[in-house]
mmCIF file of N, CA, C and O in Angstrom:
data_model
loop_
_atom_site.group_PDB
_atom_site.id
_atom_site.type_symbol
_atom_site.label_atom_id
_atom_site.label_comp_id
_atom_site.label_asym_id
_atom_site.label_seq_id
_atom_site.Cartn_x
_atom_site.Cartn_y
_atom_site.Cartn_z
ATOM 1 N N MET A 1 123.327 -42.916 -139.132
ATOM 2 C CA MET A 1 123.453 -42.678 -137.704
ATOM 3 C C MET A 1 124.124 -43.899 -137.059
ATOM 4 O O MET A 1 123.774 -45.034 -137.334
ATOM 5 N N VAL A 2 125.040 -43.666 -136.143
ATOM 6 C CA VAL A 2 125.750 -44.735 -135.455
ATOM 7 C C VAL A 2 124.949 -45.150 -134.231
ATOM 8 O O VAL A 2 124.572 -44.321 -133.412
ATOM 9 N N GLU A 3 124.677 -46.445 -134.118
ATOM 10 C CA GLU A 3 123.951 -46.952 -132.961
ATOM 11 C C GLU A 3 124.917 -47.100 -131.798
ATOM 12 O O GLU A 3 126.003 -47.643 -131.945
ATOM 13 N N GLU A 4 124.512 -46.601 -130.635
ATOM 14 C CA GLU A 4 125.361 -46.729 -129.445
ATOM 15 C C GLU A 4 125.207 -48.123 -128.862
ATOM 16 O O GLU A 4 124.133 -48.704 -128.898
ATOM 17 N N HIS A 5 126.314 -48.646 -128.334
ATOM 18 C CA HIS A 5 126.300 -49.965 -127.709
ATOM 19 C C HIS A 5 126.650 -49.803 -126.239
ATOM 20 O O HIS A 5 127.659 -49.202 -125.898
ATOM 21 N N TYR A 6 125.785 -50.303 -125.375
ATOM 22 C CA TYR A 6 126.029 -50.230 -123.949
ATOM 23 C C TYR A 6 126.164 -51.645 -123.405
ATOM 24 O O TYR A 6 125.190 -52.388 -123.380
ATOM 25 N N PRO A 7 127.346 -52.030 -122.993
ATOM 26 C CA PRO A 7 127.529 -53.366 -122.426
ATOM 27 C C PRO A 7 126.802 -53.488 -121.082
ATOM 28 O O PRO A 7 126.577 -52.514 -120.386
ATOM 29 N N TYR A 8 126.498 -54.715 -120.765
ATOM 30 C CA TYR A 8 125.769 -55.021 -119.541
ATOM 31 C C TYR A 8 126.533 -56.045 -118.723
ATOM 32 O O TYR A 8 127.380 -56.763 -119.242
ATOM 33 N N ALA A 9 126.201 -56.123 -117.444
ATOM 34 C CA ALA A 9 126.732 -57.159 -116.562
ATOM 35 C C ALA A 9 125.609 -57.576 -115.621
ATOM 36 O O ALA A 9 124.750 -56.766 -115.267
ATOM 37 N N GLU A 10 125.640 -58.842 -115.246
ATOM 38 C CA GLU A 10 124.691 -59.326 -114.244
ATOM 39 C C GLU A 10 125.439 -59.481 -112.935
ATOM 40 O O GLU A 10 126.565 -59.988 -112.912
ATOM 41 N N LEU A 11 124.810 -59.035 -111.864
ATOM 42 C CA LEU A 11 125.412 -59.073 -110.537
ATOM 43 C C LEU A 11 124.557 -59.903 -109.598
ATOM 44 O O LEU A 11 123.332 -59.896 -109.691
ATOM 45 N N GLU A 12 125.214 -60.599 -108.694
ATOM 46 C CA GLU A 12 124.528 -61.200 -107.552
ATOM 47 C C GLU A 12 124.928 -60.341 -106.368
ATOM 48 O O GLU A 12 126.116 -60.289 -106.004
ATOM 49 N N ILE A 13 123.978 -59.619 -105.792
ATOM 50 C CA ILE A 13 124.298 -58.657 -104.739
ATOM 51 C C ILE A 13 123.365 -58.812 -103.550
ATOM 52 O O ILE A 13 122.254 -59.320 -103.672
ATOM 53 N N THR A 14 123.858 -58.320 -102.417
ATOM 54 C CA THR A 14 123.065 -58.268 -101.196
ATOM 55 C C THR A 14 123.150 -56.844 -100.657
ATOM 56 O O THR A 14 124.250 -56.350 -100.362
ATOM 57 N N PHE A 15 122.008 -56.182 -100.579
ATOM 58 C CA PHE A 15 121.980 -54.836 -100.003
ATOM 59 C C PHE A 15 122.103 -54.945 -98.488
ATOM 60 O O PHE A 15 121.495 -55.815 -97.854
ATOM 61 N N LEU A 16 122.919 -54.071 -97.928
ATOM 62 C CA LEU A 16 123.174 -54.070 -96.494
ATOM 63 C C LEU A 16 122.001 -53.464 -95.735
ATOM 64 O O LEU A 16 121.289 -52.592 -96.248
ATOM 65 N N ARG A 17 121.838 -53.898 -94.491
ATOM 66 C CA ARG A 17 120.837 -53.301 -93.603
ATOM 67 C C ARG A 17 121.302 -51.885 -93.236
ATOM 68 O O ARG A 17 122.514 -51.610 -93.224
ATOM 69 N N PRO A 18 120.377 -50.990 -92.881
ATOM 70 C CA PRO A 18 120.778 -49.628 -92.489
ATOM 71 C C PRO A 18 121.822 -49.616 -91.370
ATOM 72 O O PRO A 18 122.771 -48.836 -91.406
ATOM 73 N N GLU A 19 121.680 -50.524 -90.390
ATOM 74 C CA GLU A 19 122.637 -50.543 -89.282
ATOM 75 C C GLU A 19 124.024 -51.028 -89.699
ATOM 76 O O GLU A 19 124.994 -50.874 -88.964
ATOM 77 N N GLU A 20 124.126 -51.611 -90.901
ATOM 78 C CA GLU A 20 125.418 -52.040 -91.456
ATOM 79 C C GLU A 20 125.997 -50.985 -92.413
ATOM 80 O O GLU A 20 127.006 -51.222 -93.053
ATOM 81 N N GLY A 21 125.306 -49.843 -92.527
ATOM 82 C CA GLY A 21 125.750 -48.786 -93.428
ATOM 83 C C GLY A 21 124.939 -48.706 -94.705
ATOM 84 O O GLY A 21 125.198 -47.865 -95.561
ATOM 85 N N GLY A 22 123.935 -49.585 -94.837
ATOM 86 C CA GLY A 22 123.101 -49.595 -96.035
ATOM 87 C C GLY A 22 122.101 -48.450 -96.065
ATOM 88 O O GLY A 22 122.006 -47.642 -95.145
ATOM 89 N N ARG A 23 121.327 -48.424 -97.129
ATOM 90 C CA ARG A 23 120.319 -47.384 -97.338
ATOM 91 C C ARG A 23 119.155 -47.537 -96.359
ATOM 92 O O ARG A 23 118.805 -48.648 -95.983
ATOM 93 N N THR A 24 118.512 -46.418 -96.021
ATOM 94 C CA THR A 24 117.303 -46.502 -95.206
ATOM 95 C C THR A 24 116.106 -46.896 -96.073
ATOM 96 O O THR A 24 115.181 -47.523 -95.588
ATOM 97 N N GLN A 25 116.132 -46.539 -97.357
ATOM 98 C CA GLN A 25 115.095 -46.924 -98.315
ATOM 99 C C GLN A 25 115.763 -47.716 -99.431
ATOM 100 O O GLN A 25 116.579 -47.160 -100.175
ATOM 101 N N PRO A 26 115.451 -48.996 -99.588
ATOM 102 C CA PRO A 26 116.073 -49.786 -100.655
ATOM 103 C C PRO A 26 115.713 -49.218 -102.030
ATOM 104 O O PRO A 26 114.597 -48.724 -102.225
ATOM 105 N N PRO A 27 116.628 -49.288 -102.984
ATOM 106 C CA PRO A 27 116.350 -48.746 -104.313
ATOM 107 C C PRO A 27 115.452 -49.673 -105.135
ATOM 108 O O PRO A 27 115.378 -50.875 -104.888
ATOM 109 N N VAL A 28 114.802 -49.098 -106.127
ATOM 110 C CA VAL A 28 114.082 -49.864 -107.141
ATOM 111 C C VAL A 28 115.087 -50.073 -108.273
ATOM 112 O O VAL A 28 115.698 -49.115 -108.751
ATOM 113 N N LEU A 29 115.285 -51.306 -108.676
ATOM 114 C CA LEU A 29 116.375 -51.622 -109.608
ATOM 115 C C LEU A 29 115.949 -51.741 -111.062
ATOM 116 O O LEU A 29 116.798 -51.785 -111.943
ATOM 117 N N ASP A 30 114.654 -51.780 -111.342
ATOM 118 C CA ASP A 30 114.237 -52.032 -112.717
ATOM 119 C C ASP A 30 113.632 -50.818 -113.421
ATOM 120 O O ASP A 30 112.967 -50.952 -114.434
ATOM 121 N N ASP A 31 113.888 -49.618 -112.897
ATOM 122 C CA ASP A 31 113.292 -48.434 -113.524
ATOM 123 C C ASP A 31 114.311 -47.485 -114.168
ATOM 124 O O ASP A 31 113.960 -46.379 -114.558
ATOM 125 N N HIS A 32 115.566 -47.889 -114.279
ATOM 126 C CA HIS A 32 116.630 -47.109 -114.928
ATOM 127 C C HIS A 32 116.944 -45.798 -114.200
ATOM 128 O O HIS A 32 117.528 -44.897 -114.781
ATOM 129 N N ARG A 33 116.597 -45.694 -112.943
ATOM 130 C CA ARG A 33 116.865 -44.452 -112.188
ATOM 131 C C ARG A 33 117.975 -44.592 -111.164
ATOM 132 O O ARG A 33 118.483 -43.600 -110.681
ATOM 133 N N TYR A 34 118.323 -45.808 -110.797
ATOM 134 C CA TYR A 34 119.341 -46.017 -109.760
ATOM 135 C C TYR A 34 120.694 -46.115 -110.441
ATOM 136 O O TYR A 34 120.956 -47.050 -111.194
ATOM 137 N N ARG A 35 121.563 -45.115 -110.177
ATOM 138 C CA ARG A 35 122.869 -45.010 -110.845
ATOM 139 C C ARG A 35 124.005 -44.806 -109.843
ATOM 140 O O ARG A 35 124.586 -43.725 -109.753
ATOM 141 N N PRO A 36 124.340 -45.847 -109.102
ATOM 142 C CA PRO A 36 125.479 -45.765 -108.179
ATOM 143 C C PRO A 36 126.772 -46.083 -108.924
ATOM 144 O O PRO A 36 126.802 -46.115 -110.154
ATOM 145 N N HIS A 37 127.822 -46.357 -108.178
ATOM 146 C CA HIS A 37 129.090 -46.829 -108.740
ATOM 147 C C HIS A 37 129.360 -48.241 -108.226
ATOM 148 O O HIS A 37 128.866 -48.621 -107.175
ATOM 149 N N LEU A 38 130.138 -48.970 -108.987
ATOM 150 C CA LEU A 38 130.657 -50.259 -108.536
ATOM 151 C C LEU A 38 132.140 -50.096 -108.270
ATOM 152 O O LEU A 38 132.816 -49.311 -108.949
ATOM 153 N N ARG A 39 132.634 -50.839 -107.306
ATOM 154 C CA ARG A 39 134.060 -50.831 -106.977
ATOM 155 C C ARG A 39 134.480 -52.287 -106.775
ATOM 156 O O ARG A 39 133.776 -53.052 -106.120
ATOM 157 N N VAL A 40 135.631 -52.640 -107.345
ATOM 158 C CA VAL A 40 136.171 -53.997 -107.215
ATOM 159 C C VAL A 40 137.407 -53.909 -106.324
ATOM 160 O O VAL A 40 138.480 -53.527 -106.788
ATOM 161 N N PRO A 41 137.252 -54.205 -105.012
ATOM 162 C CA PRO A 41 138.399 -54.112 -104.104
ATOM 163 C C PRO A 41 139.530 -55.031 -104.548
ATOM 164 O O PRO A 41 139.265 -56.081 -105.132
ATOM 165 N N PRO A 42 140.777 -54.664 -104.330
ATOM 166 C CA PRO A 42 141.221 -53.510 -103.556
ATOM 167 C C PRO A 42 141.315 -52.220 -104.378
ATOM 168 O O PRO A 42 141.708 -51.189 -103.873
ATOM 169 N N ASP A 43 140.921 -52.276 -105.654
ATOM 170 C CA ASP A 43 140.969 -51.086 -106.512
ATOM 171 C C ASP A 43 139.942 -50.059 -106.033
ATOM 172 O O ASP A 43 138.829 -50.427 -105.636
ATOM 173 N N ASP A 44 140.304 -48.790 -106.074
ATOM 174 C CA ASP A 44 139.396 -47.718 -105.661
ATOM 175 C C ASP A 44 138.646 -47.096 -106.830
ATOM 176 O O ASP A 44 137.885 -46.145 -106.635
ATOM 177 N N ALA A 45 138.855 -47.603 -108.065
ATOM 178 C CA ALA A 45 138.190 -47.033 -109.237
ATOM 179 C C ALA A 45 136.672 -47.130 -109.067
ATOM 180 O O ALA A 45 136.146 -48.162 -108.664
ATOM 181 N N MET A 46 135.995 -46.030 -109.369
ATOM 182 C CA MET A 46 134.543 -45.968 -109.291
ATOM 183 C C MET A 46 133.985 -46.144 -110.696
ATOM 184 O O MET A 46 134.258 -45.339 -111.584
ATOM 185 N N LEU A 47 133.216 -47.199 -110.899
ATOM 186 C CA LEU A 47 132.692 -47.566 -112.209
ATOM 187 C C LEU A 47 131.202 -47.237 -112.269
ATOM 188 O O LEU A 47 130.391 -47.875 -111.596
ATOM 189 N N GLY A 48 130.841 -46.237 -113.045
ATOM 190 C CA GLY A 48 129.457 -45.792 -113.133
ATOM 191 C C GLY A 48 128.569 -46.796 -113.843
ATOM 192 O O GLY A 48 128.896 -47.265 -114.930
ATOM 193 N N VAL A 49 127.437 -47.117 -113.210
ATOM 194 C CA VAL A 49 126.481 -48.065 -113.778
ATOM 195 C C VAL A 49 125.062 -47.544 -113.602
ATOM 196 O O VAL A 49 124.799 -46.661 -112.787
ATOM 197 N N GLU A 50 124.176 -48.149 -114.367
ATOM 198 C CA GLU A 50 122.745 -47.896 -114.244
ATOM 199 C C GLU A 50 122.061 -49.249 -114.088
ATOM 200 O O GLU A 50 122.237 -50.132 -114.928
ATOM 201 N N PHE A 51 121.311 -49.430 -113.005
ATOM 202 C CA PHE A 51 120.562 -50.674 -112.834
ATOM 203 C C PHE A 51 119.377 -50.652 -113.785
ATOM 204 O O PHE A 51 118.624 -49.674 -113.828
ATOM 205 N N VAL A 52 119.234 -51.727 -114.559
ATOM 206 C CA VAL A 52 118.177 -51.783 -115.565
ATOM 207 C C VAL A 52 117.200 -52.936 -115.349
ATOM 208 O O VAL A 52 116.133 -52.971 -115.958
ATOM 209 N N ASP A 53 117.545 -53.892 -114.502
ATOM 210 C CA ASP A 53 116.642 -55.007 -114.236
ATOM 211 C C ASP A 53 116.962 -55.601 -112.871
ATOM 212 O O ASP A 53 118.110 -55.602 -112.437
ATOM 213 N N GLY A 54 115.935 -56.062 -112.216
ATOM 214 C CA GLY A 54 116.076 -56.673 -110.904
ATOM 215 C C GLY A 54 114.702 -57.063 -110.401
ATOM 216 O O GLY A 54 113.733 -57.072 -111.172
ATOM 217 N N PRO A 55 114.587 -57.347 -109.121
ATOM 218 C CA PRO A 55 113.290 -57.723 -108.568
ATOM 219 C C PRO A 55 112.270 -56.586 -108.718
ATOM 220 O O PRO A 55 112.649 -55.415 -108.774
ATOM 221 N N ASP A 56 111.002 -56.945 -108.779
ATOM 222 C CA ASP A 56 109.941 -55.932 -108.810
ATOM 223 C C ASP A 56 109.893 -55.201 -107.478
ATOM 224 O O ASP A 56 110.073 -55.806 -106.418
ATOM 225 N N GLY A 57 109.663 -53.897 -107.532
ATOM 226 C CA GLY A 57 109.555 -53.097 -106.317
ATOM 227 C C GLY A 57 110.911 -52.850 -105.694
ATOM 228 O O GLY A 57 111.955 -53.132 -106.296
ATOM 229 N N PRO A 58 110.930 -52.317 -104.475
ATOM 230 C CA PRO A 58 112.199 -52.048 -103.800
ATOM 231 C C PRO A 58 113.016 -53.331 -103.606
ATOM 232 O O PRO A 58 112.460 -54.395 -103.353
ATOM 233 N N ALA A 59 114.322 -53.208 -103.738
ATOM 234 C CA ALA A 59 115.216 -54.361 -103.573
ATOM 235 C C ALA A 59 115.131 -54.889 -102.146
ATOM 236 O O ALA A 59 115.094 -54.103 -101.195
ATOM 237 N N PRO A 60 115.096 -56.198 -101.982
ATOM 238 C CA PRO A 60 115.106 -56.743 -100.625
ATOM 239 C C PRO A 60 116.453 -56.478 -99.949
ATOM 240 O O PRO A 60 117.471 -56.355 -100.618
ATOM 241 N N VAL A 61 116.421 -56.401 -98.646
ATOM 242 C CA VAL A 61 117.619 -56.131 -97.856
ATOM 243 C C VAL A 61 118.081 -57.432 -97.211
ATOM 244 O O VAL A 61 117.257 -58.242 -96.775
ATOM 245 N N ALA A 62 119.391 -57.631 -97.166
ATOM 246 C CA ALA A 62 120.009 -58.787 -96.507
ATOM 247 C C ALA A 62 119.646 -60.109 -97.185
ATOM 248 O O ALA A 62 119.673 -61.156 -96.543
ATOM 249 N N VAL A 63 119.296 -60.058 -98.471
ATOM 250 C CA VAL A 63 118.963 -61.241 -99.261
ATOM 251 C C VAL A 63 119.703 -61.137 -100.588
ATOM 252 O O VAL A 63 119.664 -60.084 -101.236
ATOM 253 N N ALA A 64 120.362 -62.194 -101.009
ATOM 254 C CA ALA A 64 121.067 -62.179 -102.293
ATOM 255 C C ALA A 64 120.052 -62.148 -103.438
ATOM 256 O O ALA A 64 119.087 -62.906 -103.435
ATOM 257 N N ILE A 65 120.285 -61.237 -104.384
ATOM 258 C CA ILE A 65 119.414 -61.108 -105.559
ATOM 259 C C ILE A 65 120.284 -60.987 -106.803
ATOM 260 O O ILE A 65 121.484 -60.709 -106.712
ATOM 261 N N PHE A 66 119.674 -61.183 -107.955
ATOM 262 C CA PHE A 66 120.353 -60.938 -109.219
ATOM 263 C C PHE A 66 119.795 -59.654 -109.820
ATOM 264 O O PHE A 66 118.593 -59.396 -109.740
ATOM 265 N N ALA A 67 120.689 -58.852 -110.393
ATOM 266 C CA ALA A 67 120.283 -57.609 -111.046
ATOM 267 C C ALA A 67 121.204 -57.370 -112.238
ATOM 268 O O ALA A 67 122.352 -57.828 -112.257
ATOM 269 N N THR A 68 120.691 -56.634 -113.203
ATOM 270 C CA THR A 68 121.460 -56.309 -114.397
ATOM 271 C C THR A 68 121.795 -54.828 -114.401
ATOM 272 O O THR A 68 120.935 -53.990 -114.106
ATOM 273 N N VAL A 69 123.053 -54.524 -114.724
ATOM 274 C CA VAL A 69 123.503 -53.135 -114.818
ATOM 275 C C VAL A 69 124.023 -52.853 -116.221
ATOM 276 O O VAL A 69 124.541 -53.738 -116.894
ATOM 277 N N ARG A 70 123.864 -51.610 -116.619
ATOM 278 C CA ARG A 70 124.443 -51.136 -117.872
ATOM 279 C C ARG A 70 125.717 -50.384 -117.508
ATOM 280 O O ARG A 70 125.722 -49.566 -116.584
ATOM 281 N N LEU A 71 126.801 -50.675 -118.208
ATOM 282 C CA LEU A 71 128.091 -50.020 -117.959
ATOM 283 C C LEU A 71 128.079 -48.710 -118.731
ATOM 284 O O LEU A 71 128.304 -48.661 -119.938
ATOM 285 N N LEU A 72 127.800 -47.629 -118.026
ATOM 286 C CA LEU A 72 127.466 -46.357 -118.648
ATOM 287 C C LEU A 72 128.564 -45.718 -119.487
ATOM 288 O O LEU A 72 128.257 -45.058 -120.475
ATOM 289 N N TYR A 73 129.795 -45.867 -119.099
ATOM 290 C CA TYR A 73 130.848 -45.064 -119.726
ATOM 291 C C TYR A 73 131.833 -45.861 -120.561
ATOM 292 O O TYR A 73 132.871 -45.346 -120.960
ATOM 293 N N GLU A 74 131.537 -47.129 -120.850
ATOM 294 C CA GLU A 74 132.416 -47.919 -121.705
ATOM 295 C C GLU A 74 132.218 -47.460 -123.144
ATOM 296 O O GLU A 74 131.087 -47.191 -123.538
ATOM 297 N N PRO A 75 133.228 -47.250 -123.937
ATOM 298 C CA PRO A 75 134.611 -47.675 -123.751
ATOM 299 C C PRO A 75 135.522 -46.614 -123.130
ATOM 300 O O PRO A 75 136.696 -46.870 -122.929
ATOM 301 N N ALA A 76 134.997 -45.429 -122.823
ATOM 302 C CA ALA A 76 135.852 -44.379 -122.274
ATOM 303 C C ALA A 76 136.419 -44.758 -120.904
ATOM 304 O O ALA A 76 137.503 -44.316 -120.537
ATOM 305 N N VAL A 77 135.684 -45.578 -120.155
ATOM 306 C CA VAL A 77 136.127 -46.049 -118.846
ATOM 307 C C VAL A 77 136.391 -47.545 -118.961
ATOM 308 O O VAL A 77 135.632 -48.272 -119.606
ATOM 309 N N ASP A 78 137.456 -48.012 -118.338
ATOM 310 C CA ASP A 78 137.839 -49.423 -118.374
ATOM 311 C C ASP A 78 137.082 -50.204 -117.302
ATOM 312 O O ASP A 78 137.307 -50.021 -116.113
ATOM 313 N N TYR A 79 136.190 -51.068 -117.738
ATOM 314 C CA TYR A 79 135.398 -51.905 -116.837
ATOM 315 C C TYR A 79 135.954 -53.325 -116.756
ATOM 316 O O TYR A 79 135.271 -54.231 -116.275
ATOM 317 N N SER A 80 137.166 -53.548 -117.191
ATOM 318 C CA SER A 80 137.717 -54.911 -117.253
ATOM 319 C C SER A 80 137.836 -55.576 -115.877
ATOM 320 O O SER A 80 137.916 -56.798 -115.792
ATOM 321 N N ALA A 81 137.832 -54.809 -114.799
ATOM 322 C CA ALA A 81 137.896 -55.395 -113.449
ATOM 323 C C ALA A 81 136.629 -56.190 -113.126
ATOM 324 O O ALA A 81 136.639 -57.037 -112.241
ATOM 325 N N LEU A 82 135.544 -55.927 -113.848
ATOM 326 C CA LEU A 82 134.292 -56.630 -113.603
ATOM 327 C C LEU A 82 134.285 -57.958 -114.350
ATOM 328 O O LEU A 82 133.611 -58.143 -115.344
ATOM 329 N N LYS A 83 135.068 -58.886 -113.847
ATOM 330 C CA LYS A 83 135.151 -60.228 -114.416
ATOM 331 C C LYS A 83 134.169 -61.148 -113.690
ATOM 332 O O LYS A 83 133.878 -60.937 -112.513
ATOM 333 N N VAL A 84 133.698 -62.169 -114.383
ATOM 334 C CA VAL A 84 132.795 -63.138 -113.758
ATOM 335 C C VAL A 84 133.473 -63.719 -112.512
ATOM 336 O O VAL A 84 134.631 -64.132 -112.560
ATOM 337 N N GLY A 85 132.763 -63.684 -111.406
ATOM 338 C CA GLY A 85 133.285 -64.179 -110.140
ATOM 339 C C GLY A 85 133.953 -63.113 -109.292
ATOM 340 O O GLY A 85 134.193 -63.337 -108.106
ATOM 341 N N SER A 86 134.252 -61.949 -109.873
ATOM 342 C CA SER A 86 134.919 -60.882 -109.112
ATOM 343 C C SER A 86 134.009 -60.361 -108.009
ATOM 344 O O SER A 86 132.843 -60.050 -108.254
ATOM 345 N N PRO A 87 134.548 -60.236 -106.789
ATOM 346 C CA PRO A 87 133.771 -59.582 -105.740
ATOM 347 C C PRO A 87 133.677 -58.098 -106.059
ATOM 348 O O PRO A 87 134.596 -57.526 -106.653
ATOM 349 N N MET A 88 132.559 -57.472 -105.695
ATOM 350 C CA MET A 88 132.405 -56.046 -105.944
ATOM 351 C C MET A 88 131.492 -55.436 -104.888
ATOM 352 O O MET A 88 130.830 -56.144 -104.132
ATOM 353 N N GLU A 89 131.540 -54.104 -104.846
ATOM 354 C CA GLU A 89 130.711 -53.343 -103.914
ATOM 355 C C GLU A 89 129.879 -52.339 -104.704
ATOM 356 O O GLU A 89 130.342 -51.799 -105.705
ATOM 357 N N VAL A 90 128.668 -52.082 -104.228
ATOM 358 C CA VAL A 90 127.837 -51.009 -104.761
ATOM 359 C C VAL A 90 128.055 -49.817 -103.839
ATOM 360 O O VAL A 90 127.876 -49.931 -102.620
ATOM 361 N N VAL A 91 128.473 -48.699 -104.422
ATOM 362 C CA VAL A 91 128.899 -47.545 -103.632
ATOM 363 C C VAL A 91 128.062 -46.320 -103.997
ATOM 364 O O VAL A 91 127.847 -46.029 -105.173
ATOM 365 N N GLU A 92 127.602 -45.613 -102.968
ATOM 366 C CA GLU A 92 126.931 -44.322 -103.134
ATOM 367 C C GLU A 92 127.789 -43.296 -102.415
ATOM 368 O O GLU A 92 127.886 -43.329 -101.189
ATOM 369 N N GLY A 93 128.424 -42.430 -103.169
ATOM 370 C CA GLY A 93 129.372 -41.497 -102.563
ATOM 371 C C GLY A 93 130.528 -42.286 -101.982
ATOM 372 O O GLY A 93 131.208 -43.015 -102.688
ATOM 373 N N THR A 94 130.723 -42.206 -100.669
ATOM 374 C CA THR A 94 131.781 -42.976 -100.012
ATOM 375 C C THR A 94 131.227 -44.180 -99.259
ATOM 376 O O THR A 94 131.975 -44.925 -98.652
ATOM 377 N N ARG A 95 129.919 -44.380 -99.324
ATOM 378 C CA ARG A 95 129.254 -45.419 -98.532
ATOM 379 C C ARG A 95 128.990 -46.679 -99.358
ATOM 380 O O ARG A 95 128.393 -46.627 -100.423
ATOM 381 N N VAL A 96 129.422 -47.825 -98.823
ATOM 382 C CA VAL A 96 129.121 -49.114 -99.437
ATOM 383 C C VAL A 96 127.712 -49.507 -98.993
ATOM 384 O O VAL A 96 127.443 -49.608 -97.796
ATOM 385 N N VAL A 97 126.796 -49.733 -99.969
ATOM 386 C CA VAL A 97 125.412 -50.062 -99.642
ATOM 387 C C VAL A 97 125.054 -51.506 -99.986
ATOM 388 O O VAL A 97 124.010 -52.005 -99.561
ATOM 389 N N ALA A 98 125.918 -52.170 -100.764
ATOM 390 C CA ALA A 98 125.679 -53.574 -101.118
ATOM 391 C C ALA A 98 127.015 -54.213 -101.485
ATOM 392 O O ALA A 98 127.964 -53.533 -101.877
ATOM 393 N N ARG A 99 127.051 -55.541 -101.360
ATOM 394 C CA ARG A 99 128.232 -56.314 -101.752
ATOM 395 C C ARG A 99 127.770 -57.518 -102.549
ATOM 396 O O ARG A 99 126.644 -58.002 -102.377
ATOM 397 N N GLY A 100 128.660 -58.010 -103.392
ATOM 398 C CA GLY A 100 128.308 -59.195 -104.164
ATOM 399 C C GLY A 100 129.415 -59.581 -105.107
ATOM 400 O O GLY A 100 130.586 -59.334 -104.843
ATOM 401 N N ARG A 101 128.994 -60.154 -106.244
ATOM 402 C CA ARG A 101 129.958 -60.604 -107.238
ATOM 403 C C ARG A 101 129.340 -60.452 -108.613
ATOM 404 O O ARG A 101 128.124 -60.355 -108.766
ATOM 405 N N VAL A 102 130.206 -60.452 -109.610
ATOM 406 C CA VAL A 102 129.764 -60.413 -111.004
ATOM 407 C C VAL A 102 129.397 -61.848 -111.391
ATOM 408 O O VAL A 102 130.207 -62.759 -111.237
ATOM 409 N N SER A 103 128.173 -62.052 -111.864
ATOM 410 C CA SER A 103 127.741 -63.394 -112.228
ATOM 411 C C SER A 103 127.760 -63.644 -113.736
ATOM 412 O O SER A 103 127.832 -64.786 -114.167
ATOM 413 N N ARG A 104 127.690 -62.573 -114.528
ATOM 414 C CA ARG A 104 127.742 -62.732 -115.996
ATOM 415 C C ARG A 104 128.145 -61.411 -116.645
ATOM 416 O O ARG A 104 127.785 -60.358 -116.179
ATOM 417 N N ARG A 105 128.903 -61.513 -117.740
ATOM 418 C CA ARG A 105 129.302 -60.326 -118.527
ATOM 419 C C ARG A 105 128.897 -60.519 -119.942
ATOM 420 O O ARG A 105 128.937 -61.568 -120.483
#
């Protein structure tokens, strides 16, 4: 049996307040259920990820945190835009809910 390999990235992100377009309920990042997309401006490519580690409980709002994501569709999808130091956005549908940068690959 072939073992699947899922690459990971660490992000430093800040979830936006609801009045800034953020979520009304902050997500829980360490339960493998939050699966938004990442976008690296100015590129519009939507990169599917799964949050696998972060703060306990709901993510704090308007505070920089570190979280780990699994790059769900690599190698079929090119995640090379997620370079260390690259600014990125966490996107749900068309709405940006967090901003930050890639801190480790």
